[in-house]
PDB file of C-alpha atoms and ligand atoms in Angstrom:
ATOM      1  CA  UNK A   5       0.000   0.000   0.000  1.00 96.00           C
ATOM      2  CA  UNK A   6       1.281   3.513  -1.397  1.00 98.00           C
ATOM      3  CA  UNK A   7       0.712   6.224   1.581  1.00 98.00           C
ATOM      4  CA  UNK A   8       0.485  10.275   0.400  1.00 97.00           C
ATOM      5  CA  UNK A   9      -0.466  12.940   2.425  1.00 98.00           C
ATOM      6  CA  UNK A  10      -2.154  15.355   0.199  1.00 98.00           C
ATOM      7  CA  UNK A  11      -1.894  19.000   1.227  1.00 97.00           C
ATOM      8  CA  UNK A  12      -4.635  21.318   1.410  1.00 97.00           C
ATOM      9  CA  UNK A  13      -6.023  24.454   2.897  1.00 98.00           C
ATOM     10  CA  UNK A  14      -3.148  26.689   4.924  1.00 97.00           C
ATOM     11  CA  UNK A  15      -1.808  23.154   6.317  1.00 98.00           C
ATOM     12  CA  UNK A  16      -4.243  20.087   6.611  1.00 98.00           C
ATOM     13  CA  UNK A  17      -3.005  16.514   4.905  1.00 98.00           C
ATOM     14  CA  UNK A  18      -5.423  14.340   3.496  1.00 98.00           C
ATOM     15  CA  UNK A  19      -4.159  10.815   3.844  1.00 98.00           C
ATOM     16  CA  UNK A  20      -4.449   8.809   0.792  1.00 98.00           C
ATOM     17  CA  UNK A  21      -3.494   4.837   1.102  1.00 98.00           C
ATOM     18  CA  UNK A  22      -4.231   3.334  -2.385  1.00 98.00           C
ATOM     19  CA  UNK A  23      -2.607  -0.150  -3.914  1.00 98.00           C
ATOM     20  CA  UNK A  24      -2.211   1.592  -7.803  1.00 98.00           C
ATOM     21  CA  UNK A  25      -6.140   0.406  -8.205  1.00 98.00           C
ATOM     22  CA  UNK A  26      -8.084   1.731  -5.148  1.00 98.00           C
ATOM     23  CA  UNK A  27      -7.832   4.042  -2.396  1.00 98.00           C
ATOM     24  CA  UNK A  28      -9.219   5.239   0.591  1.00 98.00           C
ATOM     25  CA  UNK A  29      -9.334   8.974   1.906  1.00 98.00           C
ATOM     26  CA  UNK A  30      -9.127  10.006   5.669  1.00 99.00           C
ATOM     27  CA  UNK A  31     -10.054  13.516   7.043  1.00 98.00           C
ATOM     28  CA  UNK A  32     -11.111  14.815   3.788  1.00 98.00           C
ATOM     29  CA  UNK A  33     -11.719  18.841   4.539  1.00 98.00           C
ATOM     30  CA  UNK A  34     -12.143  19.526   1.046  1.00 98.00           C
ATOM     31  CA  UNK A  35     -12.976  17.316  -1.909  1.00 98.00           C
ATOM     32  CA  UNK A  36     -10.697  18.751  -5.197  1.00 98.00           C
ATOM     33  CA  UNK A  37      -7.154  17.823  -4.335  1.00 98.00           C
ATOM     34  CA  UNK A  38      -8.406  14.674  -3.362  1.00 98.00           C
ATOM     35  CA  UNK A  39     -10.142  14.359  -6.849  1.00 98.00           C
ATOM     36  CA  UNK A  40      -6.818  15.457  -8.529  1.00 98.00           C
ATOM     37  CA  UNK A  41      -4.772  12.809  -7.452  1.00 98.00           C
ATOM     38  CA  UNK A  42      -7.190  10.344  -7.470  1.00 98.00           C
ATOM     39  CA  UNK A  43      -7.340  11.287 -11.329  1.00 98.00           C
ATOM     40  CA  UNK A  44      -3.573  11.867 -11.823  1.00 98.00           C
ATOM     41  CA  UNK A  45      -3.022   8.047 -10.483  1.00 98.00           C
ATOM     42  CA  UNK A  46      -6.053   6.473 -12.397  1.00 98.00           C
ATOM     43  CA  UNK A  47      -7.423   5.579  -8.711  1.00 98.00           C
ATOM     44  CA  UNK A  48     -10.927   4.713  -7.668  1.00 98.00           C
ATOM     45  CA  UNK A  49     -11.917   6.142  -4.253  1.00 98.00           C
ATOM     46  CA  UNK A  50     -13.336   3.600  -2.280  1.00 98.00           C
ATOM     47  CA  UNK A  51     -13.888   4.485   1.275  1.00 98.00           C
ATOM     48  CA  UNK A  52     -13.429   7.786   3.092  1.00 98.00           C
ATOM     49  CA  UNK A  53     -12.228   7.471   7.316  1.00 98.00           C
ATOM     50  CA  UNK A  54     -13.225  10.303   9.111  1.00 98.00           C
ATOM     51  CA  UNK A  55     -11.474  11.125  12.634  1.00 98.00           C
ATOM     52  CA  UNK A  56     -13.826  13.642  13.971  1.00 98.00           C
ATOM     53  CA  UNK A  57     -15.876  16.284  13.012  1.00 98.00           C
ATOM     54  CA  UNK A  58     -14.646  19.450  12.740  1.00 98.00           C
ATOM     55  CA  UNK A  59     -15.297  21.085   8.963  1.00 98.00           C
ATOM     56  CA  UNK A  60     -11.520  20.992   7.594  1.00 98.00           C
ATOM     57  CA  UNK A  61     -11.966  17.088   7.835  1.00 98.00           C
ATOM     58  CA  UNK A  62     -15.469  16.552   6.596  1.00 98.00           C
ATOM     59  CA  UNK A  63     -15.664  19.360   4.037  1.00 98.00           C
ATOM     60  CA  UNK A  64     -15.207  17.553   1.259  1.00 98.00           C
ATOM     61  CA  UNK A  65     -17.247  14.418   2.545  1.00 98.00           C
ATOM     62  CA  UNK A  66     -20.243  14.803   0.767  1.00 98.00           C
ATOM     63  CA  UNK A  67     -18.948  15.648  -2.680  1.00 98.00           C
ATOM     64  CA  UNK A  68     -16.347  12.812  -2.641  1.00 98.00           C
ATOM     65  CA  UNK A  69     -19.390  10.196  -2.177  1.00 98.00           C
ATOM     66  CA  UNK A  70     -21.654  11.465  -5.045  1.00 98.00           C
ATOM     67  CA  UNK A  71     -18.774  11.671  -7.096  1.00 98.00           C
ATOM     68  CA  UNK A  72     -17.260   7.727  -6.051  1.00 98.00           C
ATOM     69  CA  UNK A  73     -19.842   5.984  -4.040  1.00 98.00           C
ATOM     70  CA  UNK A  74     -16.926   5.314  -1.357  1.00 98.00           C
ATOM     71  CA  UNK A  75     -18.183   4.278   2.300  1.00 98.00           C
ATOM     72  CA  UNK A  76     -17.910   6.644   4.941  1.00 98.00           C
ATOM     73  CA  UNK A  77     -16.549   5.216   8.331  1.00 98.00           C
ATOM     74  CA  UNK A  78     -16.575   8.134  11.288  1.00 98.00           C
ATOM     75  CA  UNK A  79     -17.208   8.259  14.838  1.00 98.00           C
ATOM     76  CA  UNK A  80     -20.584   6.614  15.977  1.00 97.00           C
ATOM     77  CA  UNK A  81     -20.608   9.345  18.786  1.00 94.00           C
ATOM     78  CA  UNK A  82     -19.990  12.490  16.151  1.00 98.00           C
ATOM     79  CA  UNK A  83     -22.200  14.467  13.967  1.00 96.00           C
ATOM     80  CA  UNK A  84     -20.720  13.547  10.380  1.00 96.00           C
ATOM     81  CA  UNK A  85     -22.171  14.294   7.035  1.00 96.00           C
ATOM     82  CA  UNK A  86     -24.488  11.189   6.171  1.00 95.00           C
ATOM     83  CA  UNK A  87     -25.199   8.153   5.540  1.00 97.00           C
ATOM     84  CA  UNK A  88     -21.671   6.873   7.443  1.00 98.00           C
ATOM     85  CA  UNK A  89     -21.201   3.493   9.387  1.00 98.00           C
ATOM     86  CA  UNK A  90     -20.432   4.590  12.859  1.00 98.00           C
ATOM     87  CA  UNK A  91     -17.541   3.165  14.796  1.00 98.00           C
ATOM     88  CA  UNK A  92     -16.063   3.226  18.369  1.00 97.00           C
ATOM     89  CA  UNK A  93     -13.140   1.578  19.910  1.00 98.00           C
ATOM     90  CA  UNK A  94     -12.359  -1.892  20.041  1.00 98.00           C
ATOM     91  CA  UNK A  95     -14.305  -2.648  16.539  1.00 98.00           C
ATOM     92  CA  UNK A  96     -12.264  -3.822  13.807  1.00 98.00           C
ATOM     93  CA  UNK A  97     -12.273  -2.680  10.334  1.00 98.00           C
ATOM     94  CA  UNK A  98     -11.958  -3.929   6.860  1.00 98.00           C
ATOM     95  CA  UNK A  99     -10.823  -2.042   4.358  1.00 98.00           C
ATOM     96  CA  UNK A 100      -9.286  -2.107   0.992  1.00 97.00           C
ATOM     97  CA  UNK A 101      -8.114  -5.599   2.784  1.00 97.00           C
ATOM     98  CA  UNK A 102      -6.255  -3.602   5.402  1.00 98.00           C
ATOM     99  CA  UNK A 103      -7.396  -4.391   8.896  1.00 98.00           C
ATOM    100  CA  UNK A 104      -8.227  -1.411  10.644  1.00 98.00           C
ATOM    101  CA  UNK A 105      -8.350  -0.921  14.772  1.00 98.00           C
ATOM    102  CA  UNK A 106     -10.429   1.641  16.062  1.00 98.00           C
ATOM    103  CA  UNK A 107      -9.275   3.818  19.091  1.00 98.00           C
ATOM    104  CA  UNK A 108     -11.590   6.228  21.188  1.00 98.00           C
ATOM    105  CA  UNK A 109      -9.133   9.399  21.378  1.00 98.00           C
ATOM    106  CA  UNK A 110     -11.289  11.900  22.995  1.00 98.00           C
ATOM    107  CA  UNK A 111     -10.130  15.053  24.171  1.00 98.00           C
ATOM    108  CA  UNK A 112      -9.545  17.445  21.009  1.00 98.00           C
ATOM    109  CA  UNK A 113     -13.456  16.442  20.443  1.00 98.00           C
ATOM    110  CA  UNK A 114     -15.897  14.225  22.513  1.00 98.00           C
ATOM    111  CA  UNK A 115     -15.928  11.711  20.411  1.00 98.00           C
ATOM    112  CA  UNK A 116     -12.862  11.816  18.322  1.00 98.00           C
ATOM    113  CA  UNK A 117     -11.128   8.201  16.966  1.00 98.00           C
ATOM    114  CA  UNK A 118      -7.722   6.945  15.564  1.00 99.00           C
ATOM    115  CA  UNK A 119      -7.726   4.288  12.970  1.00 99.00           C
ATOM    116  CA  UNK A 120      -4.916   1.889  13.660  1.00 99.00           C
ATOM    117  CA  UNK A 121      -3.343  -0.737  11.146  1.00 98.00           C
ATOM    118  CA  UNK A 122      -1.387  -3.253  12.815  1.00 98.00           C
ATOM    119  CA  UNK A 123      -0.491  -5.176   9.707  1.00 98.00           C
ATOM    120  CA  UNK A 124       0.649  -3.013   7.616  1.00 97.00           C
ATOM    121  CA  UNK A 125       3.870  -3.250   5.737  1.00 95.00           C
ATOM    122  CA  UNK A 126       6.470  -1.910   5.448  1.00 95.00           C
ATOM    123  CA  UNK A 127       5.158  -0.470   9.159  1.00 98.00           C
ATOM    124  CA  UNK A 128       1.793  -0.201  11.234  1.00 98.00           C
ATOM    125  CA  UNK A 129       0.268   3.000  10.859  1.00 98.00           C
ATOM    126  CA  UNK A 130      -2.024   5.458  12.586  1.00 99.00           C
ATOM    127  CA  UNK A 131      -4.072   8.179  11.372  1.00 99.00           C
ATOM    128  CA  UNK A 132      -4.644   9.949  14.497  1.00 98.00           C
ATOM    129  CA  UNK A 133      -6.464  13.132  13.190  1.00 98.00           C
ATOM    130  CA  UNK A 134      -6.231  16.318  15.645  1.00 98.00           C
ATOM    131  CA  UNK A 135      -5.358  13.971  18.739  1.00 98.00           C
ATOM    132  CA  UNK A 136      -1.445  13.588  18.307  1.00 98.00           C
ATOM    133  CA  UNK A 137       0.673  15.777  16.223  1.00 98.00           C
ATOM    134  CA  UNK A 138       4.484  16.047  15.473  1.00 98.00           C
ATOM    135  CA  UNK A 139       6.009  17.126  18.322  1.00 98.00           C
ATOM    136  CA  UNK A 140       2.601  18.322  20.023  1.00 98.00           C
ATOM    137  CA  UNK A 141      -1.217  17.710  20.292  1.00 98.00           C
ATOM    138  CA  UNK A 142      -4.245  18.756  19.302  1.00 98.00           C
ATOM    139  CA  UNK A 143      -6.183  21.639  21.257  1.00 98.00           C
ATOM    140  CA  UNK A 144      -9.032  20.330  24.279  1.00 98.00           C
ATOM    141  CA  UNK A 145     -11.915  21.760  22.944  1.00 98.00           C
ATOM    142  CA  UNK A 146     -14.771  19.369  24.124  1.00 98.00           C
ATOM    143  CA  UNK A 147     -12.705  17.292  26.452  1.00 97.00           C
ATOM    144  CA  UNK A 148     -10.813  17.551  29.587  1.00 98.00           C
ATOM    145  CA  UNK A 149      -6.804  17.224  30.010  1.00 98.00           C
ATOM    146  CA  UNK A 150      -7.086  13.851  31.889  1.00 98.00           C
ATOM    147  CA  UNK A 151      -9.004  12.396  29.172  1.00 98.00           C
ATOM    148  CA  UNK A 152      -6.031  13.716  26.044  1.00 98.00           C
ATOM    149  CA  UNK A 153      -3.650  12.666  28.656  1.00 98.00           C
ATOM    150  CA  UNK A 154      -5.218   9.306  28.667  1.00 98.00           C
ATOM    151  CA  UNK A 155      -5.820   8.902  24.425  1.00 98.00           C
ATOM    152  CA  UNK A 156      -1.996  10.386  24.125  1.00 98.00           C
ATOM    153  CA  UNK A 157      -1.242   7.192  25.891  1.00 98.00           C
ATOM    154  CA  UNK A 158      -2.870   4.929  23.788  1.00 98.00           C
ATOM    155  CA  UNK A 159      -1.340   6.268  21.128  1.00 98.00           C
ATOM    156  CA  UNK A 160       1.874   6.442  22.802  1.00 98.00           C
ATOM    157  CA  UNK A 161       2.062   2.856  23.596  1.00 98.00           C
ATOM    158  CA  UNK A 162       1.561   1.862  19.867  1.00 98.00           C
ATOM    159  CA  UNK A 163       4.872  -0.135  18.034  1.00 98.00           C
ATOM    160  CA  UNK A 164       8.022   1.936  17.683  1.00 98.00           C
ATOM    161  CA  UNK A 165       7.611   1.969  13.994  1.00 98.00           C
ATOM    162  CA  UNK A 166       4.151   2.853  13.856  1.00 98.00           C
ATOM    163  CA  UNK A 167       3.757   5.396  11.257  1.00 98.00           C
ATOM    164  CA  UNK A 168       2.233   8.496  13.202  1.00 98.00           C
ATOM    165  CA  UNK A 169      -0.578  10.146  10.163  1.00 98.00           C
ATOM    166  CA  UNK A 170      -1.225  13.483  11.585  1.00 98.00           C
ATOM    167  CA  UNK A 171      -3.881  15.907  10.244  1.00 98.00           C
ATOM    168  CA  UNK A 172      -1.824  19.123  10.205  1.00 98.00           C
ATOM    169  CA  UNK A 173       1.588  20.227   9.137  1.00 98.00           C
ATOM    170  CA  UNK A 174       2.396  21.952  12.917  1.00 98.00           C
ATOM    171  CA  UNK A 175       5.591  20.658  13.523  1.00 98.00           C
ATOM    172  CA  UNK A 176       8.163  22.997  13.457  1.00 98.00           C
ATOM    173  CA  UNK A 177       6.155  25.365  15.835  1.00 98.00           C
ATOM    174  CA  UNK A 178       5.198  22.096  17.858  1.00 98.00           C
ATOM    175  CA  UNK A 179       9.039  22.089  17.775  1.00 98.00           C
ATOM    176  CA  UNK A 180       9.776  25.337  19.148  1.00 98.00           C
ATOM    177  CA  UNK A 181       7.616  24.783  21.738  1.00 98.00           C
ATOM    178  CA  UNK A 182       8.788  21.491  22.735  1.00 98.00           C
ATOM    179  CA  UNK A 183      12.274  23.108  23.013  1.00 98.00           C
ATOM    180  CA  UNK A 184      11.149  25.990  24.857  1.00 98.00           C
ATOM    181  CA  UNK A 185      10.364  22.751  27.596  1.00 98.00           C
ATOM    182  CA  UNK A 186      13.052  20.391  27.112  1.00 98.00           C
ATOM    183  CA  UNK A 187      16.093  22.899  25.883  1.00 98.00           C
ATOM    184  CA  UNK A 188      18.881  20.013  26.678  1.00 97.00           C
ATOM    185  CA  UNK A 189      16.768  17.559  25.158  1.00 98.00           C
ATOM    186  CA  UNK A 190      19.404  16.629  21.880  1.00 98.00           C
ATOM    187  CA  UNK A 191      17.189  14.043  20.307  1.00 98.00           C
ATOM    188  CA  UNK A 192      14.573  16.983  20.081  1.00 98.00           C
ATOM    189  CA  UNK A 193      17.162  19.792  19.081  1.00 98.00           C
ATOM    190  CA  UNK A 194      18.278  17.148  16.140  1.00 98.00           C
ATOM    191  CA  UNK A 195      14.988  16.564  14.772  1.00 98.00           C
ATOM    192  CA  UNK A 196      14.047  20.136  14.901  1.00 98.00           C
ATOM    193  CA  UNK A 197      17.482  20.795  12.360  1.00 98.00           C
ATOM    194  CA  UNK A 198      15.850  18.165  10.107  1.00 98.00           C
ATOM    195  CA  UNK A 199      12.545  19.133  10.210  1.00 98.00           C
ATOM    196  CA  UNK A 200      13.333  22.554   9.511  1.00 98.00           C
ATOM    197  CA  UNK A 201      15.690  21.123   5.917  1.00 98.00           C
ATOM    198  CA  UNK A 202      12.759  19.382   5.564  1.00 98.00           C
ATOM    199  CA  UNK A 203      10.165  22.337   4.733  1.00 98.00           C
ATOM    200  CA  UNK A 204      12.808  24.354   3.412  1.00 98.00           C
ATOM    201  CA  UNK A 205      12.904  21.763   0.820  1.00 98.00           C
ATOM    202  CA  UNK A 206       8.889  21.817   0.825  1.00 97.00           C
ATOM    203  CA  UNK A 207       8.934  18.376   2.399  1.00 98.00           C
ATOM    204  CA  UNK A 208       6.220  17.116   4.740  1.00 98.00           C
ATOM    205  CA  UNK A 209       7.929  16.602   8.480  1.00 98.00           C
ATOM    206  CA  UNK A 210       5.305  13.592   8.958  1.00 98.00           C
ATOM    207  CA  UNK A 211       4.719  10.819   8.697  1.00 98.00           C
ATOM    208  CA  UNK A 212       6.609  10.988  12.284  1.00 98.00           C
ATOM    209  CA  UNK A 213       7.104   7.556  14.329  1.00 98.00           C
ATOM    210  CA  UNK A 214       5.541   6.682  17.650  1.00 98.00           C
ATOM    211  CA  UNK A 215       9.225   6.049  18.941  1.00 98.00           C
ATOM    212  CA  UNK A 216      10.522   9.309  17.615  1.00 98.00           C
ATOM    213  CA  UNK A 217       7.356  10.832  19.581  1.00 98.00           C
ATOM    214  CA  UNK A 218       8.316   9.358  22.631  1.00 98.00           C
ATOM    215  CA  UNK A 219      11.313  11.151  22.923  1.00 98.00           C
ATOM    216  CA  UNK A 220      10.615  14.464  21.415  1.00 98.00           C
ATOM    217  CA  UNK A 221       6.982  15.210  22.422  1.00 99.00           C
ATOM    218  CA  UNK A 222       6.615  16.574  25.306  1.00 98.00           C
ATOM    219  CA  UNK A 223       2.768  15.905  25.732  1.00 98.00           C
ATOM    220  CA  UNK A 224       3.886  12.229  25.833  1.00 98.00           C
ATOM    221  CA  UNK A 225       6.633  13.031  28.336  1.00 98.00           C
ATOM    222  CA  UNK A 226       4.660  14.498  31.418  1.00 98.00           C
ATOM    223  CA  UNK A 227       5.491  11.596  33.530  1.00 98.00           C
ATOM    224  CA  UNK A 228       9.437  13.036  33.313  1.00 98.00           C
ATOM    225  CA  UNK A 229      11.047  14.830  35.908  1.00 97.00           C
ATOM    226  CA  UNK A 230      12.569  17.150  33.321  1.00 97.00           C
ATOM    227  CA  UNK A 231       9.307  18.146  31.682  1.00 98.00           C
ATOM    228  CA  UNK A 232       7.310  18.409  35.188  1.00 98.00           C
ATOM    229  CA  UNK A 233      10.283  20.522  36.296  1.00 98.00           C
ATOM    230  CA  UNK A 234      10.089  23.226  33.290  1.00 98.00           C
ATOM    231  CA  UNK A 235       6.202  23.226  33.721  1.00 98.00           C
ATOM    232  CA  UNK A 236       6.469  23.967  37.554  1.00 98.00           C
ATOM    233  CA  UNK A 237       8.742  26.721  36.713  1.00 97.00           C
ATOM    234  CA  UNK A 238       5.402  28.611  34.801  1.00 94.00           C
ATOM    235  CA  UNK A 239       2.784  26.900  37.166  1.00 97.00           C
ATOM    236  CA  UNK A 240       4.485  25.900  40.845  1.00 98.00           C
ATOM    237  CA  UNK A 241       0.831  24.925  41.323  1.00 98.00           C
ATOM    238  CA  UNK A 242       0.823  21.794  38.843  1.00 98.00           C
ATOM    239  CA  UNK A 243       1.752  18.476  40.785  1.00 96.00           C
ATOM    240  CA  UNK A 244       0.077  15.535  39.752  1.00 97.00           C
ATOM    241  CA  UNK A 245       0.588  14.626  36.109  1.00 98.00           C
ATOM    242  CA  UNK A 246      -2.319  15.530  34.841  1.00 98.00           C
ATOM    243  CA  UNK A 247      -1.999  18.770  35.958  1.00 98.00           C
ATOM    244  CA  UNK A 248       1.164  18.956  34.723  1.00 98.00           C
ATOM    245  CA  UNK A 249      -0.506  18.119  31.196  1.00 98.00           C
ATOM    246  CA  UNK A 250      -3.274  20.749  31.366  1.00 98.00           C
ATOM    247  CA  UNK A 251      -0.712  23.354  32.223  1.00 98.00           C
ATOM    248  CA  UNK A 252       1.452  22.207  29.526  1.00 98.00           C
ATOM    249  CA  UNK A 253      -1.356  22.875  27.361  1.00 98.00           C
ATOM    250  CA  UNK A 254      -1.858  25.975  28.658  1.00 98.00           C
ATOM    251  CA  UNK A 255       1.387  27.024  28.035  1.00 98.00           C
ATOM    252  CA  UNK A 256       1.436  25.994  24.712  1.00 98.00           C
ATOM    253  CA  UNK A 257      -2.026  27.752  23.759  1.00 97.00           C
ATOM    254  CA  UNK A 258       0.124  31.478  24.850  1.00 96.00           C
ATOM    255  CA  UNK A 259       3.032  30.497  23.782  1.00 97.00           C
ATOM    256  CA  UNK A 260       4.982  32.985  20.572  1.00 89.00           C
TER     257      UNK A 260
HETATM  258 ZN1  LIG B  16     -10.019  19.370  14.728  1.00 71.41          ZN
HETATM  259 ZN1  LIG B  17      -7.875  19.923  11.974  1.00 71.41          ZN
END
């Protein structure tokens, strides 16, 4: 299976996994590049996955279907553009013959999900939406910190090698964030010189790796003494972990 992120708007991607016949979509906020490529390759859309349901990933829902027939899979607990076969954690997936795990992510929305794919080759992969991001996560706008803390975890406790399919190109501000936390972190520092060769080139910083998360993100780094340290130097009042988290956020929703 092929794997593009297709860019659109300012900085969304719009997974595409296709095997040079037939493809599947995930998180698509608008429906023309989506039709381009699927053109350009001679591909025939056949399901669309939908992570939650904010309008730069469902935009283009409606016009992809009447134009392919593809499925739509989305959260059972989410209002997405109908008909769509309505999934929650635990429930298994078929498609395109690529088995598909879904994950209850909540926090960025109530009733956001990941779509895991154990299998895959040459790596598993996740497309993880607004939840997890390069180097930082998605803002809490219907849930609370304990519950991102807790669907970061999930996701952090996915393979090393699973491919981590993010919906928005954030990373090098993620980045300068993250250092802002963890200056002496040097795995962090040397990913940040990459990533910023990378767009200077015009290259996409993701997909990023669950392992590489691990030790650059500090939303999945709470639980260490060097992270809870920085935090308590802007909020002494933060001591358990999840408090630590939610003032991480915090700092990271003023930070410039
Ligand atoms: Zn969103
Ligand atoms: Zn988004």
């Amino acid at each position: 299976m092929n794997l593009i992120p297709i860019p659109a708007f300012d900085d969304n991607y719009l997974w595409l996994l296709h095997d040079g016949v037939q493809a599947l979509v995930v998180d698509p906020g608008a429906a023309e590049p989506v039709q381009q490529v699927l053109q350009a390759q001679g591909l025939t859309l056949k399901a669309i996955l939908v992570t939650h349901h904010h309008a730069d990933h469902v935009g283009g829902v409606d016009a992809l279907r009447q134009a392919t027939g593809a499925v739509v899979y989305g959260p059972e607990a989410e209002d997405i553009p109908g008909p769509f076969i309505g999934c929650q954690g635990g429930q298994s997936l078929d498609v395109l013959g690529v088995r598909f795990q879904v994950m209850d992510v909540p926090g960025h929305t109530a009733g956001h999900v990941a779509y895991f794919a154990p299998d895959l080759k040459p790596s598993p992969l996740v497309f993880c939406g607004d939840t997890l991001f390069s180097g930082g996560c998605g803002r809490l706008f219907e849930g609370t910190p304990a519950q991102m803390l807790d669907s970061l975890g999930q996701l952090a406790a996915l393979p090393d090698d699973t491919r981590v399919c993010c919906a928005h190109e954030y990373t090098l501000s993620n980045l300068r964030f993250a250092v802002a936390v963890e200056p002496n972190n040097t795995d962090l520092l040397a990913h940040q010189a990459r990533c910023v060769d990378w767009r200077q080139q015009g290259l996409p910083t993701v997909p990023s790796a669950i392992e590489l998360e691990r030790r650059i993100n500090p939303f999945l780094r709470t639980r260490l003494d060097a992270v809870q340290a920085s935090v308590r130097q802007h909020t002494p009042s933060a001591r358990t972990e999840v408090e630590v988290f939610a003032a991480l956020r915090e700092w990271k929703n003023n930070f410039r």
